[in-house]
Coordinates of C-alpha atoms (C1' of nucleotides) in Angstrom, one line a residue:
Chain A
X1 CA 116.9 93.0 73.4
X2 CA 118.8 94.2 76.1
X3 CA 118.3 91.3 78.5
X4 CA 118.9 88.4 75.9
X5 CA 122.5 89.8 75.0
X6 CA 123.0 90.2 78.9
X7 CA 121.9 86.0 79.1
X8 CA 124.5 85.1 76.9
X9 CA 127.1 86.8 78.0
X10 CA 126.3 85.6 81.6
X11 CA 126.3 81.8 80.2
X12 CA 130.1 82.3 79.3
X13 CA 130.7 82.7 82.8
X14 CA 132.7 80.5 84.4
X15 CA 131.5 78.6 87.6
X16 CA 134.1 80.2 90.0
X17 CA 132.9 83.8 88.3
X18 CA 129.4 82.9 89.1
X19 CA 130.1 81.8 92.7
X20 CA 132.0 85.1 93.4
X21 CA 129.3 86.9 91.6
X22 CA 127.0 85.3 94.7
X23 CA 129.7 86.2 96.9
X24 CA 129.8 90.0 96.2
X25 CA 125.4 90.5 96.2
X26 CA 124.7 92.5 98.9
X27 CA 121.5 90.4 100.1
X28 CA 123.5 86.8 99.4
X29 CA 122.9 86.6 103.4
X30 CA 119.5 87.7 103.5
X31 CA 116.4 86.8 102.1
X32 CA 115.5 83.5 100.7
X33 CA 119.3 83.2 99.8
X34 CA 120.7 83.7 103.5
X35 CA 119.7 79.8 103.7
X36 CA 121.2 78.0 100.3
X37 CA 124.2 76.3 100.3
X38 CA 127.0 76.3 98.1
X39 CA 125.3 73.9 96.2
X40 CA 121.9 75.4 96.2
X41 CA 123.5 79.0 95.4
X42 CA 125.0 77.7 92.4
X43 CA 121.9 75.9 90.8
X44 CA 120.2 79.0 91.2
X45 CA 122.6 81.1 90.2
X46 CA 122.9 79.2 86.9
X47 CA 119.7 80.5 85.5
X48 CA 119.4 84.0 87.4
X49 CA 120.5 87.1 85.7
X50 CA 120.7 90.6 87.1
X51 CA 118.2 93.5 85.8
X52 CA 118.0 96.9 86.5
X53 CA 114.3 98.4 86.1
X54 CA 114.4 102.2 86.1
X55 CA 111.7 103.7 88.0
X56 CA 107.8 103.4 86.6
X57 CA 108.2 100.5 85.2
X58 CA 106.4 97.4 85.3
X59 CA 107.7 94.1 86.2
X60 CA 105.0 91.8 86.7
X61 CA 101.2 92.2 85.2
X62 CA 98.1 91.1 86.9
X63 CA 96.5 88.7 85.5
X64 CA 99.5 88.0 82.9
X65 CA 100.9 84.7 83.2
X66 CA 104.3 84.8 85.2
X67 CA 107.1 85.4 83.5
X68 CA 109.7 85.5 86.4
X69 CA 110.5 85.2 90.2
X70 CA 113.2 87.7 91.3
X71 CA 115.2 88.5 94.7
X72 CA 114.8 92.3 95.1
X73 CA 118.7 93.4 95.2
X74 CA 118.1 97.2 95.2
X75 CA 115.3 99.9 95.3
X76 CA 111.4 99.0 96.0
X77 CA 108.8 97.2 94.2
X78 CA 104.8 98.0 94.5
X79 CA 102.7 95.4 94.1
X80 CA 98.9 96.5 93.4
X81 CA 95.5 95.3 92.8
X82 CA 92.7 97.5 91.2
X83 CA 88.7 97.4 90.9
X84 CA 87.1 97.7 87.3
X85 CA 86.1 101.1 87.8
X86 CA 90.2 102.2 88.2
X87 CA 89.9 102.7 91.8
X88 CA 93.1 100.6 93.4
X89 CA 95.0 99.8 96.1
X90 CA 99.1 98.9 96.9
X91 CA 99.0 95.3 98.5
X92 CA 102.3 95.4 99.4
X93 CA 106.0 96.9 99.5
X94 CA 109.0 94.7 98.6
X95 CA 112.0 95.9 100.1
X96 CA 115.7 94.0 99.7
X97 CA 115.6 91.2 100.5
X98 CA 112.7 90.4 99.5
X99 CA 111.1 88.4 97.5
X100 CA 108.8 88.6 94.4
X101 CA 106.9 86.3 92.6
X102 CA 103.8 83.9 93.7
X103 CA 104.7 80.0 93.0
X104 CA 102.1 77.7 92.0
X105 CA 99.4 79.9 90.1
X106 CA 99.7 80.1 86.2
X107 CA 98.6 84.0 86.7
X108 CA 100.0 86.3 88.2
X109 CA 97.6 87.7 91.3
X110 CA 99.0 91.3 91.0
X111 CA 100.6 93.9 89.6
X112 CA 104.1 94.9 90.5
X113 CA 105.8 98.2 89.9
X114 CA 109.8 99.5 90.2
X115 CA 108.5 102.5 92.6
X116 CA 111.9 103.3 92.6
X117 CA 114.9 102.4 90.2
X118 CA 115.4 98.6 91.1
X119 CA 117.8 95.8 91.1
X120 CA 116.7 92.7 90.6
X121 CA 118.3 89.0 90.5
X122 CA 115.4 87.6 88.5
X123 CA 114.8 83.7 87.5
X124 CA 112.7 82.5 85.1
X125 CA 109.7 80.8 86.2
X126 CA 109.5 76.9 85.2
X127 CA 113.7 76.6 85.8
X128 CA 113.1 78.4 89.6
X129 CA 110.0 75.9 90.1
X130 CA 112.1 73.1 89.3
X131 CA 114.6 74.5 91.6
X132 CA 112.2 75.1 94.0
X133 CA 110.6 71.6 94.1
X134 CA 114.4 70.1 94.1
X135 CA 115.5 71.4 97.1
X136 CA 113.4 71.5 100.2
X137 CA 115.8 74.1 102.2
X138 CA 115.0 76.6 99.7
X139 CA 110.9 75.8 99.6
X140 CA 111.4 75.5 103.4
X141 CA 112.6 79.5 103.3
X142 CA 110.5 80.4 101.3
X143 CA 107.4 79.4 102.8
X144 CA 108.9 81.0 106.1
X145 CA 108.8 84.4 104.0
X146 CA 105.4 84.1 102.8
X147 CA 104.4 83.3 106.2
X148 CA 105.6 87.1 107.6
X149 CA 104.5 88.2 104.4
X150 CA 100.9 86.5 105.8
X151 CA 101.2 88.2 109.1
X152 CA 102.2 91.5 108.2
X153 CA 99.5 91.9 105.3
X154 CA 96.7 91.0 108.3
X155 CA 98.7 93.3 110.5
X156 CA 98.2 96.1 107.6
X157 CA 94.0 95.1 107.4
X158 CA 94.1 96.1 110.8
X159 CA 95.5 99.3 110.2
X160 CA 92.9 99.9 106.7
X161 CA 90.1 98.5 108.9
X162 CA 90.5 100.7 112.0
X163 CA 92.4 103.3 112.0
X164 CA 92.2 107.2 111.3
X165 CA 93.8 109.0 108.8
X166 CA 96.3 110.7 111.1
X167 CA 97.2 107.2 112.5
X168 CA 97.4 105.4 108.6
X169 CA 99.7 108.4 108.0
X170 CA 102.1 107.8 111.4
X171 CA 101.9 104.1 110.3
X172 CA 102.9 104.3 107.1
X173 CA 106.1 106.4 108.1
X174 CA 106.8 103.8 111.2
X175 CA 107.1 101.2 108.3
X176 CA 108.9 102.5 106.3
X177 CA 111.4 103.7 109.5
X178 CA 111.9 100.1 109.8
X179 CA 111.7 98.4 106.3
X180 CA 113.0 100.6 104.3
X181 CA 117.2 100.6 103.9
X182 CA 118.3 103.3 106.3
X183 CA 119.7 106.6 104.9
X184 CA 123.7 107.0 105.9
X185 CA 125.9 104.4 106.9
X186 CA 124.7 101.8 108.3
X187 CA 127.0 100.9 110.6
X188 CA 126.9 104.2 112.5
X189 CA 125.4 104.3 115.5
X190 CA 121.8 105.5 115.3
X191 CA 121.5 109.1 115.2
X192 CA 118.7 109.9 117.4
X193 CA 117.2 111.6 115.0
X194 CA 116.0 109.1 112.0
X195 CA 115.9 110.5 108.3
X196 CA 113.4 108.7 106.0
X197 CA 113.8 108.6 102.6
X198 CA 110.3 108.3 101.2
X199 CA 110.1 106.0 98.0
X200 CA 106.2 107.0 97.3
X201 CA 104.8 109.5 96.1
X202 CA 102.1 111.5 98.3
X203 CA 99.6 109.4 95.7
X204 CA 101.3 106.7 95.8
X205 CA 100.7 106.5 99.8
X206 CA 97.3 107.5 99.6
X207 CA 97.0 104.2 98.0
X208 CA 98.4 102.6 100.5
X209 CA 96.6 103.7 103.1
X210 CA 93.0 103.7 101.3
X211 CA 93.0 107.7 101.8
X212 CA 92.8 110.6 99.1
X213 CA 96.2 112.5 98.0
X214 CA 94.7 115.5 99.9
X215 CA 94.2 113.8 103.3
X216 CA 97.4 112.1 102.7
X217 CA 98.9 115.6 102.6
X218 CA 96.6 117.2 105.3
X219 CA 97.8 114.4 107.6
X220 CA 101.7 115.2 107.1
X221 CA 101.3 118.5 107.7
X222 CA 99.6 117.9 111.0
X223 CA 102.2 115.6 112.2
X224 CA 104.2 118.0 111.2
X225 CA 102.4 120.8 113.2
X226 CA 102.9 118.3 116.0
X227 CA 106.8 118.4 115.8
X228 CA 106.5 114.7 115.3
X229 CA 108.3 115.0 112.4
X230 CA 110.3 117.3 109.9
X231 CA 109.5 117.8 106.2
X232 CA 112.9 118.5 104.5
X233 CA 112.2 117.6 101.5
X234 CA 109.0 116.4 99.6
X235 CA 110.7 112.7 99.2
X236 CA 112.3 113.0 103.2
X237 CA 111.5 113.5 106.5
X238 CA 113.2 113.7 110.1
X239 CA 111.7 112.0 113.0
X240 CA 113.6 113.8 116.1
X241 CA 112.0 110.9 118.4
X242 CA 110.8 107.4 117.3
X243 CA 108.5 107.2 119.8
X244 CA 106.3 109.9 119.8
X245 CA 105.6 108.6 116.0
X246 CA 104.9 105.5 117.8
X247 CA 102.4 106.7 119.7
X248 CA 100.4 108.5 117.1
X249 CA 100.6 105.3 114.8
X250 CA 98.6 103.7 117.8
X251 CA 96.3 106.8 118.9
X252 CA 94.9 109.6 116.9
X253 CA 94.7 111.5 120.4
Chain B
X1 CA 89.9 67.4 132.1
X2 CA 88.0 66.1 128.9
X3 CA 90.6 66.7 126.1
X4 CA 92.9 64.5 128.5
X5 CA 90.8 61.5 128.6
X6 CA 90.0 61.6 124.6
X7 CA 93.9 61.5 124.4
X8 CA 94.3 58.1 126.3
X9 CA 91.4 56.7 124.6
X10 CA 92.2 57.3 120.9
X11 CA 95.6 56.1 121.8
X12 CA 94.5 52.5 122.6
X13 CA 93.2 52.6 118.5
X14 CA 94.9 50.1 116.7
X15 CA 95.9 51.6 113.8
X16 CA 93.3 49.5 111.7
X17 CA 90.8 51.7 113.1
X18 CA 92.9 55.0 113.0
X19 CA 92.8 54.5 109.4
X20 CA 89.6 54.0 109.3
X21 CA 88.7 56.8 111.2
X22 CA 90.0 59.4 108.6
X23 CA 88.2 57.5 105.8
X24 CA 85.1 58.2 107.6
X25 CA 86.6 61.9 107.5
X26 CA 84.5 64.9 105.8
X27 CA 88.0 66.4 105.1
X28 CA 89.6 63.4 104.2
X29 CA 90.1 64.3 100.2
X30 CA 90.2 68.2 101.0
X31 CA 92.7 70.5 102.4
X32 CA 95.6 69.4 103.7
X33 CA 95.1 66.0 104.2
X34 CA 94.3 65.4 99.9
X35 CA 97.9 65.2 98.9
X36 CA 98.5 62.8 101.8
X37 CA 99.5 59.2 101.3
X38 CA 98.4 56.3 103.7
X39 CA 101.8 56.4 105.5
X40 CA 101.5 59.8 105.9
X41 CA 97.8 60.3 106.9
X42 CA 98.5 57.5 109.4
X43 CA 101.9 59.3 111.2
X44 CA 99.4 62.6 111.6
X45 CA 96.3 60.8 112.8
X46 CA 98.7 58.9 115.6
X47 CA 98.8 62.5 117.2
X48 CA 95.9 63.6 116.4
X49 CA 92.5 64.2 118.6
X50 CA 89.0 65.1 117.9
X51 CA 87.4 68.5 119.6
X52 CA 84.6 70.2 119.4
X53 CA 84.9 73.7 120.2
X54 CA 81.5 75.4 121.5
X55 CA 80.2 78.8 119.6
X56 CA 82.4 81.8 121.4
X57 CA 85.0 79.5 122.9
X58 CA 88.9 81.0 122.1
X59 CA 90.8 78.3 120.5
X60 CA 93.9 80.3 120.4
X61 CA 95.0 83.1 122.0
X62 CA 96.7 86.5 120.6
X63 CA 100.4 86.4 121.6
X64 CA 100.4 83.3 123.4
X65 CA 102.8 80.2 123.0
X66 CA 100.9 78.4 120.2
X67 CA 99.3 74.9 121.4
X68 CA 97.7 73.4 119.0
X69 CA 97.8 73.1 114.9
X70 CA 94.1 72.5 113.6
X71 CA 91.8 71.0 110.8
X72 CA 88.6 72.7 110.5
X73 CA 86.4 69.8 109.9
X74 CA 82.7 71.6 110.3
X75 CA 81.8 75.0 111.8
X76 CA 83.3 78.1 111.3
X77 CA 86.4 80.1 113.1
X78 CA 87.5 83.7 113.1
X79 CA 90.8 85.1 113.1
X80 CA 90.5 88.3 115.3
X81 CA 93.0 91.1 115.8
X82 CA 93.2 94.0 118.2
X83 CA 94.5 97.4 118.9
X84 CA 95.4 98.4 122.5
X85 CA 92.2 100.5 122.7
X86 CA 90.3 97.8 121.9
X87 CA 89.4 98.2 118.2
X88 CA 89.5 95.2 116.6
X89 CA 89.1 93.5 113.3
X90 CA 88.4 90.5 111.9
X91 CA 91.2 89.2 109.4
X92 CA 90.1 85.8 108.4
X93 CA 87.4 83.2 108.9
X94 CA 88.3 79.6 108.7
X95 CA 85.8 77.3 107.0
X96 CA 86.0 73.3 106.2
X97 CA 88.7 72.0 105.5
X98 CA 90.6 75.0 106.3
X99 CA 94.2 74.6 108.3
X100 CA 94.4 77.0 111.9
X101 CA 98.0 77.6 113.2
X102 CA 101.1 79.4 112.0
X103 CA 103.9 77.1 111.7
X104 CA 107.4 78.4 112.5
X105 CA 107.0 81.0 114.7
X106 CA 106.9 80.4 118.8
X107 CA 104.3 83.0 119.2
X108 CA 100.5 83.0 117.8
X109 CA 99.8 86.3 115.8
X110 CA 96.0 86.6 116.4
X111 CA 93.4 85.3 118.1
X112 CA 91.0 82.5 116.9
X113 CA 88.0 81.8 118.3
X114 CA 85.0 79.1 117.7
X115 CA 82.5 81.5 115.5
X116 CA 80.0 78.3 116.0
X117 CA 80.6 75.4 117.1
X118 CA 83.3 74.0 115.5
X119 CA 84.5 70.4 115.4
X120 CA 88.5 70.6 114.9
X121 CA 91.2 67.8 114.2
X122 CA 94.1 68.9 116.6
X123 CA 98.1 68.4 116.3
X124 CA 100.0 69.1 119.2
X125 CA 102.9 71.8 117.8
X126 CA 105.9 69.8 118.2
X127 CA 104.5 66.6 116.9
X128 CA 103.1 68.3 114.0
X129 CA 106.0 70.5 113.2
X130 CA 108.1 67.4 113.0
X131 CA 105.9 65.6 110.8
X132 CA 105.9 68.7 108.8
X133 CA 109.7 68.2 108.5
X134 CA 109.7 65.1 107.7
X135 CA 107.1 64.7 104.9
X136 CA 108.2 67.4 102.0
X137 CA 104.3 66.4 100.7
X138 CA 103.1 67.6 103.8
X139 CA 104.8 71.0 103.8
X140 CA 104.5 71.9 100.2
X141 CA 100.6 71.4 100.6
X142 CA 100.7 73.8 103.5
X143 CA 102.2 76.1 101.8
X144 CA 100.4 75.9 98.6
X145 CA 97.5 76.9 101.1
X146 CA 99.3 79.5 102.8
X147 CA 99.7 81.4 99.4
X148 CA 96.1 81.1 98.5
X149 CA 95.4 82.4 102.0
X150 CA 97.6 85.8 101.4
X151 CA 95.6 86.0 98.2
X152 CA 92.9 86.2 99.9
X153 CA 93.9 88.7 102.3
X154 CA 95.4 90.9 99.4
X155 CA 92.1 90.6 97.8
X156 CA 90.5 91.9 101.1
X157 CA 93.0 94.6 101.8
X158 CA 91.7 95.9 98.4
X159 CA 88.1 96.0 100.0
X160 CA 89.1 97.4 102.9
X161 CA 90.9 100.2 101.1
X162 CA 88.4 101.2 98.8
X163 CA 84.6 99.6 98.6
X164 CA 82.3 101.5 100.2
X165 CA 80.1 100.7 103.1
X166 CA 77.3 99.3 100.0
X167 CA 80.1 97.3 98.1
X168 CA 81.8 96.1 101.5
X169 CA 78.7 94.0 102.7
X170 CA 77.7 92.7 99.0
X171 CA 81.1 91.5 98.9
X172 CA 80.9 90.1 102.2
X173 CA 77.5 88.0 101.7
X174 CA 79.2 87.1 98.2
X175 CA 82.0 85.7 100.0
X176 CA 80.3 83.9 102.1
X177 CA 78.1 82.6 99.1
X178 CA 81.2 81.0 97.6
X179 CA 82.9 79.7 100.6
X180 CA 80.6 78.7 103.4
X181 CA 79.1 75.3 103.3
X182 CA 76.3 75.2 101.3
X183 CA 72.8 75.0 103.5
X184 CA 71.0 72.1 101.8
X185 CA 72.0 68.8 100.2
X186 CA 75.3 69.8 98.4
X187 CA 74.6 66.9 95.6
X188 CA 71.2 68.6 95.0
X189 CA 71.4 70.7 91.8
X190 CA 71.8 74.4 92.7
X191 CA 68.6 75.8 93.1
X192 CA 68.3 79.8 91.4
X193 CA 67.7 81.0 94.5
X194 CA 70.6 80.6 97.0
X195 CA 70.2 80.6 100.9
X196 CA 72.8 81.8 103.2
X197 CA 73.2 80.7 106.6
X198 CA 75.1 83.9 108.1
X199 CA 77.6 82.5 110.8
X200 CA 78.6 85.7 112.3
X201 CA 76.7 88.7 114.1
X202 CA 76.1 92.2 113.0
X203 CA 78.7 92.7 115.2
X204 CA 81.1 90.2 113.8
X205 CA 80.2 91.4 109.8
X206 CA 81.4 94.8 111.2
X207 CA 84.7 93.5 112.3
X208 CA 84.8 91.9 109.2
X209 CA 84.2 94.9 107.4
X210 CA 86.3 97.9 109.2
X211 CA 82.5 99.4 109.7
X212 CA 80.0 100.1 112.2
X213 CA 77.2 97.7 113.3
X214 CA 74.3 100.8 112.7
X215 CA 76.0 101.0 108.9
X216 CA 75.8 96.7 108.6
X217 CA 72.6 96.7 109.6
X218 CA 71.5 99.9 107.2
X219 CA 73.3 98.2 104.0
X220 CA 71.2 95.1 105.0
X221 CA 68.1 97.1 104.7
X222 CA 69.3 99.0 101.5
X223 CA 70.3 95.4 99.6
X224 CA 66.5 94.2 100.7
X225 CA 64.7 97.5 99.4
X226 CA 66.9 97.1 96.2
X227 CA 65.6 93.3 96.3
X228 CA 69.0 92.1 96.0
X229 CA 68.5 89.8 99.0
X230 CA 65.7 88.5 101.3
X231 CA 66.3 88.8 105.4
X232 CA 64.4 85.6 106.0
X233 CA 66.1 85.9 109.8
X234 CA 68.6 87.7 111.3
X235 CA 70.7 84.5 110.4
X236 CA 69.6 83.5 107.2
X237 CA 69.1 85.5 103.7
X238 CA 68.1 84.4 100.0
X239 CA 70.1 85.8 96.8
X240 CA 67.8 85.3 94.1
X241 CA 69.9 86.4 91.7
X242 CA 73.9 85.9 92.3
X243 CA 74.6 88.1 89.4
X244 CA 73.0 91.1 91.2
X245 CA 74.4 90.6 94.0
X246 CA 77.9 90.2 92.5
X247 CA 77.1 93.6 90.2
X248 CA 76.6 95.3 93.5
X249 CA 79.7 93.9 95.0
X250 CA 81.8 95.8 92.1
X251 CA 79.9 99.1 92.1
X252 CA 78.1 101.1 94.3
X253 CA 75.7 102.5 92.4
Chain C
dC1 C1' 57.0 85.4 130.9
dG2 C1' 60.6 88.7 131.7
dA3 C1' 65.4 89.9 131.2
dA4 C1' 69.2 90.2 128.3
dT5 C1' 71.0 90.4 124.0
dT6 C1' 71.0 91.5 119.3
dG7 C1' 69.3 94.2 115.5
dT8 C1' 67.0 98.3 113.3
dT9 C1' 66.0 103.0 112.6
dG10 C1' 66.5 108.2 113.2
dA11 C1' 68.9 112.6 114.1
dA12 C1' 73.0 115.0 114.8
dT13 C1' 77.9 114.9 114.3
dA14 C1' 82.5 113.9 112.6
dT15 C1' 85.7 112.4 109.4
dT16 C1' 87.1 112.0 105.0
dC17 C1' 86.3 113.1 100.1
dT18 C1' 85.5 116.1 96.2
dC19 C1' 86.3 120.1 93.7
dA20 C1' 89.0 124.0 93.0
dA21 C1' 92.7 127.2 93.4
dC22 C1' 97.3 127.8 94.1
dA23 C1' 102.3 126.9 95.2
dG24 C1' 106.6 124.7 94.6
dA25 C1' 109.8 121.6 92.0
dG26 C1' 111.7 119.8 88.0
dG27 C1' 112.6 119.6 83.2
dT28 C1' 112.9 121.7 78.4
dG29 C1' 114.0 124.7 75.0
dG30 C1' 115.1 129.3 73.6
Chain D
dC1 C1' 120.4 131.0 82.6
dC2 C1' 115.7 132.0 82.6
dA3 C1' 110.9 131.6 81.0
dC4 C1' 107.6 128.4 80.5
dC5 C1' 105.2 124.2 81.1
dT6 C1' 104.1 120.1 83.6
dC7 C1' 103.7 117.5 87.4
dT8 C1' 103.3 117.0 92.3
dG9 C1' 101.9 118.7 96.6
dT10 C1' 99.3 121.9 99.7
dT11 C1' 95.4 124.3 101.4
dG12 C1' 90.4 125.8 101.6
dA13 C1' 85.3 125.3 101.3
dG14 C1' 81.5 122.5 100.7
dA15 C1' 79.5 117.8 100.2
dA16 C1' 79.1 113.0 101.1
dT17 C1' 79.7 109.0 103.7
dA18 C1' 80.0 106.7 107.7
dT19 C1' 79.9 107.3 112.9
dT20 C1' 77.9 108.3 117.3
dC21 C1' 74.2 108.6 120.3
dA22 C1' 69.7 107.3 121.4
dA23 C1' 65.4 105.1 121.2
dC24 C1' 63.0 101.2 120.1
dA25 C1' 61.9 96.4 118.1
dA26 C1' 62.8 91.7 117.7
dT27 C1' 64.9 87.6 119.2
dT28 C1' 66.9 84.4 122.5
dC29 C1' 67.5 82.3 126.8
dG30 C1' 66.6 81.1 131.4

DNA sequence: CGAATTGTTGAATATTCTCAACAGAGGTGG
DNA sequence: CCACCTCTGTTGAGAATATTCAACAATTCG
């Protein structure tokens, strides 16, 4: 097994090559790590190991018990639930930083996906727990993150509860415009126009939205009938102005 | 004003009768306050106060500075939230010995609002946020809570997404089933036939629901015809059999 | 008791879904 | 490199579900 051999060969490291391991992650000042000290960093860091899932793939089963917690380094995670009769929904996006795993439960309340190739920092469960419950900085953070996580998933009923279809689709793209890592450099200045790299499928969204493919589709091509945005690609689109999409994520019209 | 003069009162309690005062509590070995030692029940009673809340009254307001941290200790509260045009939704309802208030953040995120009357234990936010720091108990029960709660709301989401307008209100009397106070002695051994005191309006159950009112109040209708429940009032139905209701929860039919 | 509010029912409408056909993209093997 | 196949996405027509509008019934409150 691939991730066995990787383990020991990640035990061999020295301290100093496992602190500038930390050093060079790209979220080590994000995310539940932005808080740990050098300290904390290291006790983690002593039981994590990095894993890349290709795309497809799952990571965590619902209803399985946990196997790990993991800091989402790279790519997107789905997490979804599903009813008996196969009809399902995507609870959530994880984006870097964030955060997967739910603490505390001996099952695992969802299913989570690699939508995308991902890179993940994972931790085996008990070890993180005990981690966890010795150092109140990191519990501290991490409650913080479930708590947006709380406010953005009643933010999203909002938008399943009430919306249209034109304005779940504008939504959806308004998210990800935000959450998802930006396409270019990201220290250039914003072009005005935004490129979005969609990591979905148009199935994949229609599950996020509680829509059909079809309507999923439909919907795209009317906004981009509209000129609020470009299709240049099936996986990428061009929003010429931020807040015209704005507007229709807030009124059908 | 009233809350003002409860204040000065309960704060000539010697602490003999503080204590006492929680023991009495109907929440005292539920929610929050069940992991809590005598020290550290004591520290949050000092700043606590007793209110009762009439039916309709807000408690907390959408964007506003938060005021208060609550216990529910009877009653019922909803958690309300709004688009511009006045669409709104209903993304949680609060029963004993729930916890209302998002810690951490200087802003509220929805609206909550007495669904009847409700008899709350209030924190002033400073106070309690400093308690909160101090006690690691206190905070990692609050959080333990706060995960169960986006459960919840992922479980919901799922609803939302994808029941129909059939499944939607079986899983919403189903809900309340399980979580409402039970009407009746509780000690009394559960009858077959289960009475449900409805705390919310047509209206209200269509907030809940991301429906209409008319379609409530036709699924009502459908789930009587199909025997499934009884209206016995607007207020108040019988399940006769759970597992029915339960079955119709999962499938249309 | 009467007014106001809340809930039910019906008919017509609108939105979204389902089914079906087709188009484009991507991958594989000849 | 192209033909072929598969998978994904688009588009259209008809059907289904839920909404809207409207009238009326039941309940609550003063």
């Amino acid at each position: 097994m691939l991730l066995l051999e990787q383990r020991i060969k990640e035990k061999n490291l020295s301290l100093t090559e496992r602190a500038l391991r930390c050093d060079a992650c790209a979220i080590r000042h994000r995310g539940v790590c932005e808080v740990l000290d050098r300290e904390e960093l290291l006790a983690l860091n002593r039981i994590s190991a990095k894993k890349i899932v290709p795309k497809g793939q799952m990571i965590l089963g619902e209803g399985d018990a946990r196997t790990v917690f993991a800091n989402i380094i790279s790519g997107v995670v789905k997490l979804t639930k599903s009813l008996e009769d196969g009809r399902q929904h995507i609870i959530g996006l994880l984006f870097p930083p964030d955060f997967l795993g739910r603490a505390y439960r001996p099952d695992n309340p969802y299913f989570a996906e690699a939508a995308t190739e991902v890179e993940l920092c994972i931790f085996p469960t008990s070890g993180f727990e005990r981690i966890l419950r010795a150092h109140p900085a990191l519990e501290h953070r991490l409650f913080e993150l479930t708590l947006s996580e709380l406010d953005a998933s009643r933010e999203w009923m909002l938008l399943l509860a009430r919306k249209t279809a034109a304005e779940k689709v504008a939504s959806f793209l308004l998210m990800l415009a935000k959450r998802a890592p930006a396409l270019g450099c990201p220290h250039m200045p914003k072009p005005q126009t935004i490129r979005i790299e969609l990591p979905l499928s148009r199935a994949e969204i229609a599950d996020c939205l509680g829509l059909t493919i079809e309507t999923v589709s439909r919907q795209m091509t009317r906004l981009k009938t509209a000129k609020i945005i470009e299709l240049l690609d099936y996986r990428e689109i061009a929003v010429p102005d931020l807040a015209k999409l704005e507007r229709a994520a807030q009124s059908a019209h």
